[in-house]
Short mmCIF file of C-alpha atoms and ligand atoms in Angstrom, two decimals:
data_model
loop_
_atom_site.label_atom_id
_atom_site.label_comp_id
_atom_site.label_asym_id
_atom_site.label_seq_id
_atom_site.Cartn_x
_atom_site.Cartn_y
_atom_site.Cartn_z
CA MET A 7 -2.52 -6.81 21.06
CA VAL A 8 -3.22 -3.12 20.71
CA GLN A 9 -6.25 -1.56 19.11
CA THR A 10 -5.44 -0.25 15.64
CA ASP A 11 -7.35 2.90 14.68
CA ILE A 12 -7.60 4.31 11.17
CA GLY A 13 -8.06 8.05 10.65
CA LYS A 14 -6.81 11.34 9.26
CA ASP A 15 -5.73 12.86 12.56
CA ILE A 16 -2.25 14.32 12.06
CA ALA A 17 -2.04 15.53 15.68
CA LYS A 18 -2.67 11.98 16.90
CA ALA A 19 -0.06 10.52 14.53
CA ARG A 20 2.40 13.13 15.67
CA ALA A 21 1.77 12.49 19.39
CA LEU A 22 2.23 8.73 18.96
CA LEU A 23 5.48 9.18 17.02
CA GLU A 24 6.76 11.64 19.63
CA HIS A 25 6.02 8.97 22.25
CA ARG A 26 8.28 6.59 20.30
CA LEU A 27 5.43 4.49 18.90
CA LEU A 28 4.86 3.35 15.32
CA VAL A 29 2.35 4.86 12.91
CA ALA A 30 1.50 3.65 9.41
CA ILE A 31 1.63 6.57 6.98
CA PRO A 32 0.34 7.07 3.44
CA THR A 33 2.76 7.93 0.66
CA GLU A 34 2.34 7.99 -3.10
CA THR A 35 4.34 4.74 -3.39
CA VAL A 36 2.96 2.38 -0.72
CA TYR A 37 1.96 2.77 2.95
CA GLY A 38 4.97 3.04 5.26
CA LEU A 39 5.48 1.84 8.81
CA ALA A 40 7.05 4.90 10.42
CA ALA A 41 9.15 5.68 13.48
CA ASN A 42 11.45 8.50 14.55
CA ALA A 43 14.53 7.80 12.40
CA LEU A 44 16.84 9.30 15.03
CA ASP A 45 15.60 7.02 17.82
CA GLU A 46 17.18 3.58 17.77
CA ASP A 47 14.61 2.00 20.10
CA ALA A 48 11.68 3.30 18.08
CA VAL A 49 13.22 2.03 14.84
CA LEU A 50 13.88 -1.38 16.40
CA GLN A 51 10.13 -1.83 16.78
CA ILE A 52 9.73 -1.53 13.00
CA PHE A 53 11.95 -4.57 12.51
CA GLU A 54 10.05 -6.48 15.18
CA VAL A 55 6.57 -5.69 13.88
CA LYS A 56 7.53 -6.46 10.27
CA ASN A 57 9.73 -9.41 11.12
CA ARG A 58 12.28 -7.72 8.89
CA PRO A 59 15.89 -8.90 8.92
CA ARG A 60 18.27 -6.34 10.42
CA PHE A 61 20.51 -6.36 7.35
CA ASP A 62 17.78 -4.66 5.29
CA PRO A 63 18.20 -0.88 5.74
CA LEU A 64 15.36 1.66 5.86
CA ILE A 65 14.53 4.78 3.88
CA VAL A 66 14.49 8.07 5.80
CA HIS A 67 11.63 10.41 4.86
CA GLY A 68 11.74 14.18 5.26
CA ALA A 69 9.48 17.14 4.44
CA ASP A 70 11.97 18.69 2.01
CA ARG A 71 15.52 18.58 0.75
CA GLU A 72 16.76 21.20 3.22
CA ARG A 73 15.75 19.08 6.20
CA LEU A 74 17.13 15.87 4.74
CA SER A 75 20.43 17.67 4.07
CA GLU A 76 20.94 17.73 7.84
CA TYR A 77 21.38 13.96 7.83
CA VAL A 78 23.95 13.58 5.05
CA THR A 79 27.55 14.74 4.82
CA SER A 80 27.23 15.71 1.18
CA PHE A 81 24.55 16.22 -1.42
CA PRO A 82 26.42 15.83 -4.72
CA GLU A 83 25.36 17.56 -7.90
CA TRP A 84 23.79 14.46 -9.50
CA ALA A 85 21.63 14.05 -6.41
CA GLN A 86 20.60 17.70 -6.37
CA THR A 87 19.66 17.53 -10.03
CA LEU A 88 17.48 14.47 -9.44
CA ALA A 89 15.97 15.91 -6.26
CA ASP A 90 15.10 19.15 -8.05
CA ARG A 91 13.33 17.23 -10.77
CA PHE A 92 11.61 14.41 -8.84
CA TRP A 93 11.03 15.50 -5.22
CA PRO A 94 8.51 15.27 -3.74
CA GLY A 95 8.08 11.94 -5.50
CA PRO A 96 8.97 8.24 -5.76
CA LEU A 97 12.73 8.65 -5.92
CA THR A 98 15.16 7.62 -3.16
CA LEU A 99 18.76 8.83 -3.08
CA VAL A 100 21.53 6.96 -1.27
CA LEU A 101 23.97 9.49 0.22
CA PRO A 102 26.81 9.48 2.77
CA LYS A 103 25.27 9.62 6.22
CA ARG A 104 25.94 11.75 9.23
CA GLU A 105 26.63 10.25 12.65
CA ILE A 106 23.18 11.25 13.94
CA ILE A 107 21.48 8.52 11.85
CA PRO A 108 21.63 5.34 13.97
CA ASP A 109 23.22 2.18 12.59
CA ILE A 110 19.95 0.28 12.88
CA VAL A 111 18.52 2.50 10.11
CA THR A 112 21.36 1.84 7.65
CA SER A 113 22.30 -1.69 8.68
CA GLY A 114 25.63 -0.27 9.76
CA MET A 115 26.46 1.16 6.32
CA ASP A 116 27.98 4.62 6.01
CA THR A 117 25.27 5.70 3.57
CA VAL A 118 21.62 6.54 4.17
CA ALA A 119 18.67 6.34 1.77
CA VAL A 120 16.56 9.54 1.78
CA ARG A 121 13.33 10.62 0.14
CA VAL A 122 10.67 13.37 0.16
CA PRO A 123 7.30 11.65 -0.25
CA LEU A 124 4.39 13.19 -2.11
CA SER A 125 1.29 12.83 0.05
CA PRO A 126 -0.49 15.81 1.61
CA LEU A 127 -1.13 14.19 5.02
CA THR A 128 2.35 12.77 5.38
CA HIS A 129 3.92 15.97 4.15
CA GLU A 130 2.05 17.94 6.80
CA LEU A 131 3.05 15.40 9.45
CA LEU A 132 6.73 15.60 8.45
CA THR A 133 6.56 19.39 8.51
CA GLN A 134 5.25 19.35 12.08
CA LEU A 135 7.74 16.80 13.43
CA ASP A 136 11.22 17.83 14.45
CA PHE A 137 12.69 14.50 13.34
CA PRO A 138 12.61 12.53 10.07
CA LEU A 139 10.72 9.24 9.72
CA ALA A 140 12.28 5.88 8.93
CA ALA A 141 9.63 3.91 7.09
CA PRO A 142 9.69 0.64 5.16
CA SER A 143 6.49 -0.69 3.63
CA ALA A 144 3.80 -1.41 6.23
CA ASN A 145 3.52 -5.17 5.68
CA PRO A 146 5.14 -8.27 7.16
CA PHE A 147 8.54 -8.84 5.56
CA GLY A 148 8.40 -10.60 2.19
CA PHE A 149 4.69 -10.06 1.55
CA VAL A 150 2.86 -7.79 -0.88
CA SER A 151 3.10 -4.07 -0.04
CA PRO A 152 -0.04 -2.19 1.09
CA THR A 153 -1.61 0.53 -1.07
CA THR A 154 -4.64 1.32 1.14
CA ALA A 155 -5.14 1.82 4.89
CA GLN A 156 -7.30 -1.32 4.91
CA HIS A 157 -4.42 -3.39 3.49
CA VAL A 158 -2.31 -2.26 6.45
CA GLN A 159 -5.11 -3.07 8.89
CA ASP A 160 -5.46 -6.55 7.35
CA GLN A 161 -1.82 -7.42 7.99
CA LEU A 162 -0.68 -5.28 10.92
CA GLY A 163 -3.95 -4.73 12.77
CA GLY A 164 -3.43 -5.43 16.50
CA LYS A 165 0.28 -4.62 16.25
CA ILE A 166 0.33 -0.84 15.78
CA PRO A 167 -1.83 1.88 17.34
CA TYR A 168 -2.63 4.05 14.33
CA ILE A 169 -2.91 4.11 10.55
CA LEU A 170 -3.02 7.56 8.98
CA ASP A 171 -5.44 7.20 6.09
CA GLY A 172 -4.48 9.06 2.93
CA GLY A 173 -6.63 6.95 0.60
CA GLU A 174 -5.25 4.90 -2.30
CA CYS A 175 -1.57 5.31 -3.13
CA GLU A 176 -1.29 7.11 -6.47
CA VAL A 177 1.86 5.39 -7.76
CA GLY A 178 1.45 2.01 -6.09
CA LEU A 179 5.05 0.84 -6.54
CA GLU A 180 7.98 1.46 -4.21
CA SER A 181 10.43 4.25 -5.00
CA THR A 182 13.23 4.02 -7.53
CA ILE A 183 16.53 3.99 -5.62
CA VAL A 184 19.62 5.68 -7.06
CA ALA A 185 23.14 5.47 -5.60
CA GLU A 186 26.66 6.33 -6.65
CA GLU A 187 28.97 3.34 -6.49
CA ASN A 188 32.62 3.42 -7.58
CA GLY A 189 32.01 6.76 -9.28
CA LYS A 190 29.07 5.51 -11.36
CA LEU A 191 25.34 6.01 -10.90
CA HIS A 192 23.29 2.89 -10.25
CA VAL A 193 19.59 2.23 -9.99
CA LEU A 194 19.54 -0.16 -7.04
CA ARG A 195 15.81 -0.76 -7.23
CA LEU A 196 13.40 -0.23 -10.13
CA GLY A 197 10.36 1.70 -8.96
CA GLY A 198 7.84 4.48 -9.42
CA ILE A 199 10.07 6.63 -11.62
CA ALA A 200 11.09 4.99 -14.87
CA VAL A 201 14.79 4.53 -15.59
CA GLU A 202 14.26 6.31 -18.91
CA GLU A 203 13.06 9.41 -17.04
CA ILE A 204 16.11 9.37 -14.79
CA GLU A 205 18.46 8.89 -17.73
CA SER A 206 16.85 11.79 -19.58
CA ILE A 207 18.06 14.03 -16.75
CA ILE A 208 21.47 12.63 -15.77
CA GLY A 209 22.49 10.33 -18.63
CA PRO A 210 23.05 6.56 -18.61
CA VAL A 211 22.83 4.66 -15.33
CA LYS A 212 23.56 1.04 -14.46
CA ILE A 213 20.77 -1.21 -13.28
CA GLY A 214 21.58 -3.09 -10.08
CA GLY A 215 24.29 -2.56 -7.49
CA ALA A 216 28.04 -2.72 -8.19
CA SER A 217 28.40 -5.46 -5.58
CA GLU A 218 25.48 -7.72 -6.44
CA GLY A 219 24.75 -10.41 -3.90
CA HIS A 220 24.22 -9.14 -0.39
CA SER A 221 22.74 -5.86 -1.66
CA PRO A 222 19.67 -5.45 0.53
CA GLY A 223 16.24 -5.17 -1.03
CA SER A 224 17.50 -7.28 -3.92
CA LEU A 225 16.32 -10.47 -2.27
CA LEU A 226 15.02 -12.68 -5.01
CA GLN A 227 11.89 -13.82 -3.22
CA HIS A 228 9.78 -10.89 -2.07
CA TYR A 229 6.31 -9.41 -2.56
CA ALA A 230 5.03 -12.97 -2.31
CA THR A 231 1.42 -14.08 -2.48
CA ARG A 232 0.48 -17.22 -0.52
CA THR A 233 -0.94 -18.68 -3.73
CA PRO A 234 1.86 -19.78 -6.09
CA LEU A 235 2.32 -17.18 -8.83
CA LYS A 236 3.64 -18.13 -12.26
CA LEU A 237 5.00 -15.47 -14.60
CA GLY A 238 5.16 -15.76 -18.37
CA PRO A 239 3.02 -16.37 -21.44
CA ILE A 240 -0.37 -17.63 -20.32
CA ASP A 241 -1.55 -20.99 -21.62
CA ILE A 242 -4.85 -21.73 -19.92
CA THR A 243 -5.09 -25.20 -21.46
CA GLN A 244 -2.46 -26.30 -18.92
CA HIS A 245 -4.58 -25.48 -15.86
CA ASP A 246 -7.79 -26.35 -14.05
CA LEU A 247 -9.76 -23.26 -15.00
CA SER A 248 -11.98 -23.19 -11.93
CA SER A 249 -9.00 -22.81 -9.59
CA THR A 250 -6.81 -20.51 -11.68
CA GLY A 251 -6.41 -16.75 -11.28
CA ILE A 252 -5.16 -14.43 -14.00
CA LEU A 253 -3.28 -11.18 -13.68
CA SER A 254 -2.99 -9.61 -17.10
CA TYR A 255 -2.07 -6.29 -18.63
CA GLN A 256 -4.73 -5.73 -21.30
CA THR A 257 -6.22 -9.11 -22.22
CA ARG A 258 -9.26 -10.92 -20.85
CA TYR A 259 -9.07 -14.73 -21.12
CA PRO A 260 -12.25 -16.58 -22.10
CA GLY A 261 -12.92 -19.73 -20.13
CA ILE A 262 -11.66 -18.36 -16.82
CA PRO A 263 -14.36 -17.07 -14.43
CA PRO A 264 -14.35 -13.26 -14.77
CA GLU A 265 -14.03 -12.83 -11.00
CA HIS A 266 -10.76 -14.78 -11.14
CA GLN A 267 -9.24 -12.30 -13.59
CA VAL A 268 -7.75 -8.87 -13.10
CA VAL A 269 -6.94 -6.90 -16.23
CA LEU A 270 -4.75 -4.04 -15.04
CA SER A 271 -5.29 -1.66 -17.95
CA THR A 272 -7.29 -2.52 -21.06
CA SER A 273 -6.04 0.69 -22.66
CA GLY A 274 -2.38 -0.22 -22.03
CA ASP A 275 -1.57 2.46 -19.47
CA LEU A 276 1.45 1.32 -17.42
CA ARG A 277 0.82 3.99 -14.77
CA LYS A 278 -2.62 2.64 -14.08
CA ALA A 279 -1.30 -0.92 -14.11
CA SER A 280 1.34 -0.01 -11.50
CA LYS A 281 -1.18 1.72 -9.30
CA TYR A 282 -3.33 -1.39 -8.95
CA LEU A 283 -0.70 -4.13 -9.22
CA PHE A 284 -0.40 -4.90 -5.50
CA ALA A 285 -4.14 -4.60 -4.87
CA ALA A 286 -4.71 -7.08 -7.70
CA MET A 287 -2.17 -9.51 -6.24
CA ARG A 288 -3.89 -9.28 -2.86
CA TYR A 289 -7.32 -9.77 -4.38
CA LEU A 290 -6.33 -12.85 -6.39
CA ASP A 291 -4.52 -14.25 -3.36
CA SER A 292 -7.66 -13.84 -1.25
CA LEU A 293 -9.58 -16.21 -3.57
CA ASN A 294 -7.51 -19.18 -2.34
CA LEU A 295 -6.98 -20.57 -5.84
CA LYS A 296 -4.39 -23.18 -6.84
CA VAL A 297 -2.32 -20.84 -8.98
CA ILE A 298 -2.13 -17.24 -10.19
CA LEU A 299 -0.89 -16.84 -13.76
CA ALA A 300 0.64 -13.44 -14.45
CA GLU A 301 1.59 -11.98 -17.81
CA GLU A 302 4.94 -10.35 -18.34
CA PHE A 303 4.63 -6.61 -18.98
CA PRO A 304 6.39 -4.62 -21.70
CA GLU A 305 10.00 -4.22 -20.54
CA THR A 306 9.86 -0.43 -20.80
CA GLY A 307 9.06 2.49 -18.46
CA LEU A 308 7.15 1.38 -15.37
CA GLY A 309 6.69 -2.04 -17.01
CA ARG A 310 10.23 -2.90 -15.89
CA ALA A 311 9.40 -2.21 -12.24
CA ILE A 312 6.16 -4.20 -12.56
CA ASN A 313 8.08 -7.17 -14.02
CA ASP A 314 10.65 -6.87 -11.23
CA ARG A 315 7.91 -7.21 -8.59
CA LEU A 316 6.23 -10.09 -10.43
CA ARG A 317 9.53 -11.95 -10.83
CA ARG A 318 10.20 -11.73 -7.11
CA ALA A 319 6.65 -12.79 -6.32
CA ALA A 320 7.11 -15.81 -8.61
CA ALA A 321 10.57 -16.76 -7.29
P1 LIG B 408 11.71 -0.60 1.75
O1 LIG B 408 11.76 0.33 2.88
O2 LIG B 408 11.13 -1.95 2.08
O3 LIG B 408 11.13 0.03 0.52
O4 LIG B 408 13.21 -0.93 1.41
C1 LIG B 408 14.22 -0.02 1.54
C2 LIG B 408 15.29 -0.46 0.60
O5 LIG B 408 16.14 0.65 0.36
C3 LIG B 408 16.21 -1.51 1.15
O6 LIG B 408 15.71 -2.79 0.97
C4 LIG B 408 17.47 -1.28 0.33
O7 LIG B 408 17.37 -1.95 -0.91
C5 LIG B 408 17.43 0.20 0.05
N1 LIG B 408 18.36 0.93 0.89
C6 LIG B 408 18.09 1.56 2.03
N2 LIG B 408 19.20 2.14 2.53
C7 LIG B 408 20.19 1.87 1.67
C8 LIG B 408 21.57 2.18 1.63
N3 LIG B 408 22.16 2.91 2.59
N4 LIG B 408 22.28 1.72 0.59
C9 LIG B 408 21.69 0.99 -0.38
N5 LIG B 408 20.40 0.66 -0.40
C10 LIG B 408 19.65 1.09 0.62
MG1 LIG B 409 8.98 -3.54 1.54
#
């Protein structure tokens, strides 16, 4: 056990990372569990602390496109166009990697996923470091991602020395991942930037990888609450109301105790719903109910990414 401190001390975060230790960092998507991406031993600790399978590759975070360009062999036009529009922001690009990125980061693949996060503290940290940070979400593998420093403390406290506290994550969903496969652009993971936004810049994209199946991050069960979560139209007559939780978009359900219900946005704002989705799942899970009933969201914009997370949580 180590003592886990929470604070805003960039110099401390930097010193720990330079000593090959792990630090949880804020980003606009979710909190990340970061290590020097160029240091195989440091990155190995991420997999150990998270209990993450080695076949699931990590995203490499840099302060800007120029720095990330040092780790890829090419930065094709489609990627530059998207980077110009969405970086810093919740977009990850999969590009051909240079030798300097260790295999542990990419699960042995010849591509690397790169991103410039939008978070003042983390941006300053990345600017000061002379290496990029490999960082998956700062939670045990398979569980709900953290969107506050306290969420990280709850799950990884005692396992890492420091959590850099940047407050609540503004987007609250993981990044959208785009890759070129067999000459076509694919969205490998739905996330904080809507597919429609990406298509408005570079034209039609395919959803999902060309070689579905072993594609990492596409594991069906993920983001899981301990309480069983059921997704679909809510029929409260089928359940014992005192032990049922509700996660809804806009509607409050009479008959269910108000403290067992989270309405993500009464006004129907998908951005707001995304921001608080994971916190709501954690809260309802903490009530130790028999079941959490979740509504399906509109299958448009960020609603698609929300449904993706809920489907995996329900799987
Ligand atoms: P996480 O860090 O938990 O948000 O997950 C990172 C995800 O990025 C992985 O689960 C993969 O789906 C994806 N990813 C990372 N590197 C690559 C890569 N080289 N090719 C395709 N997908 C990748
Ligand atoms: Mg994750």
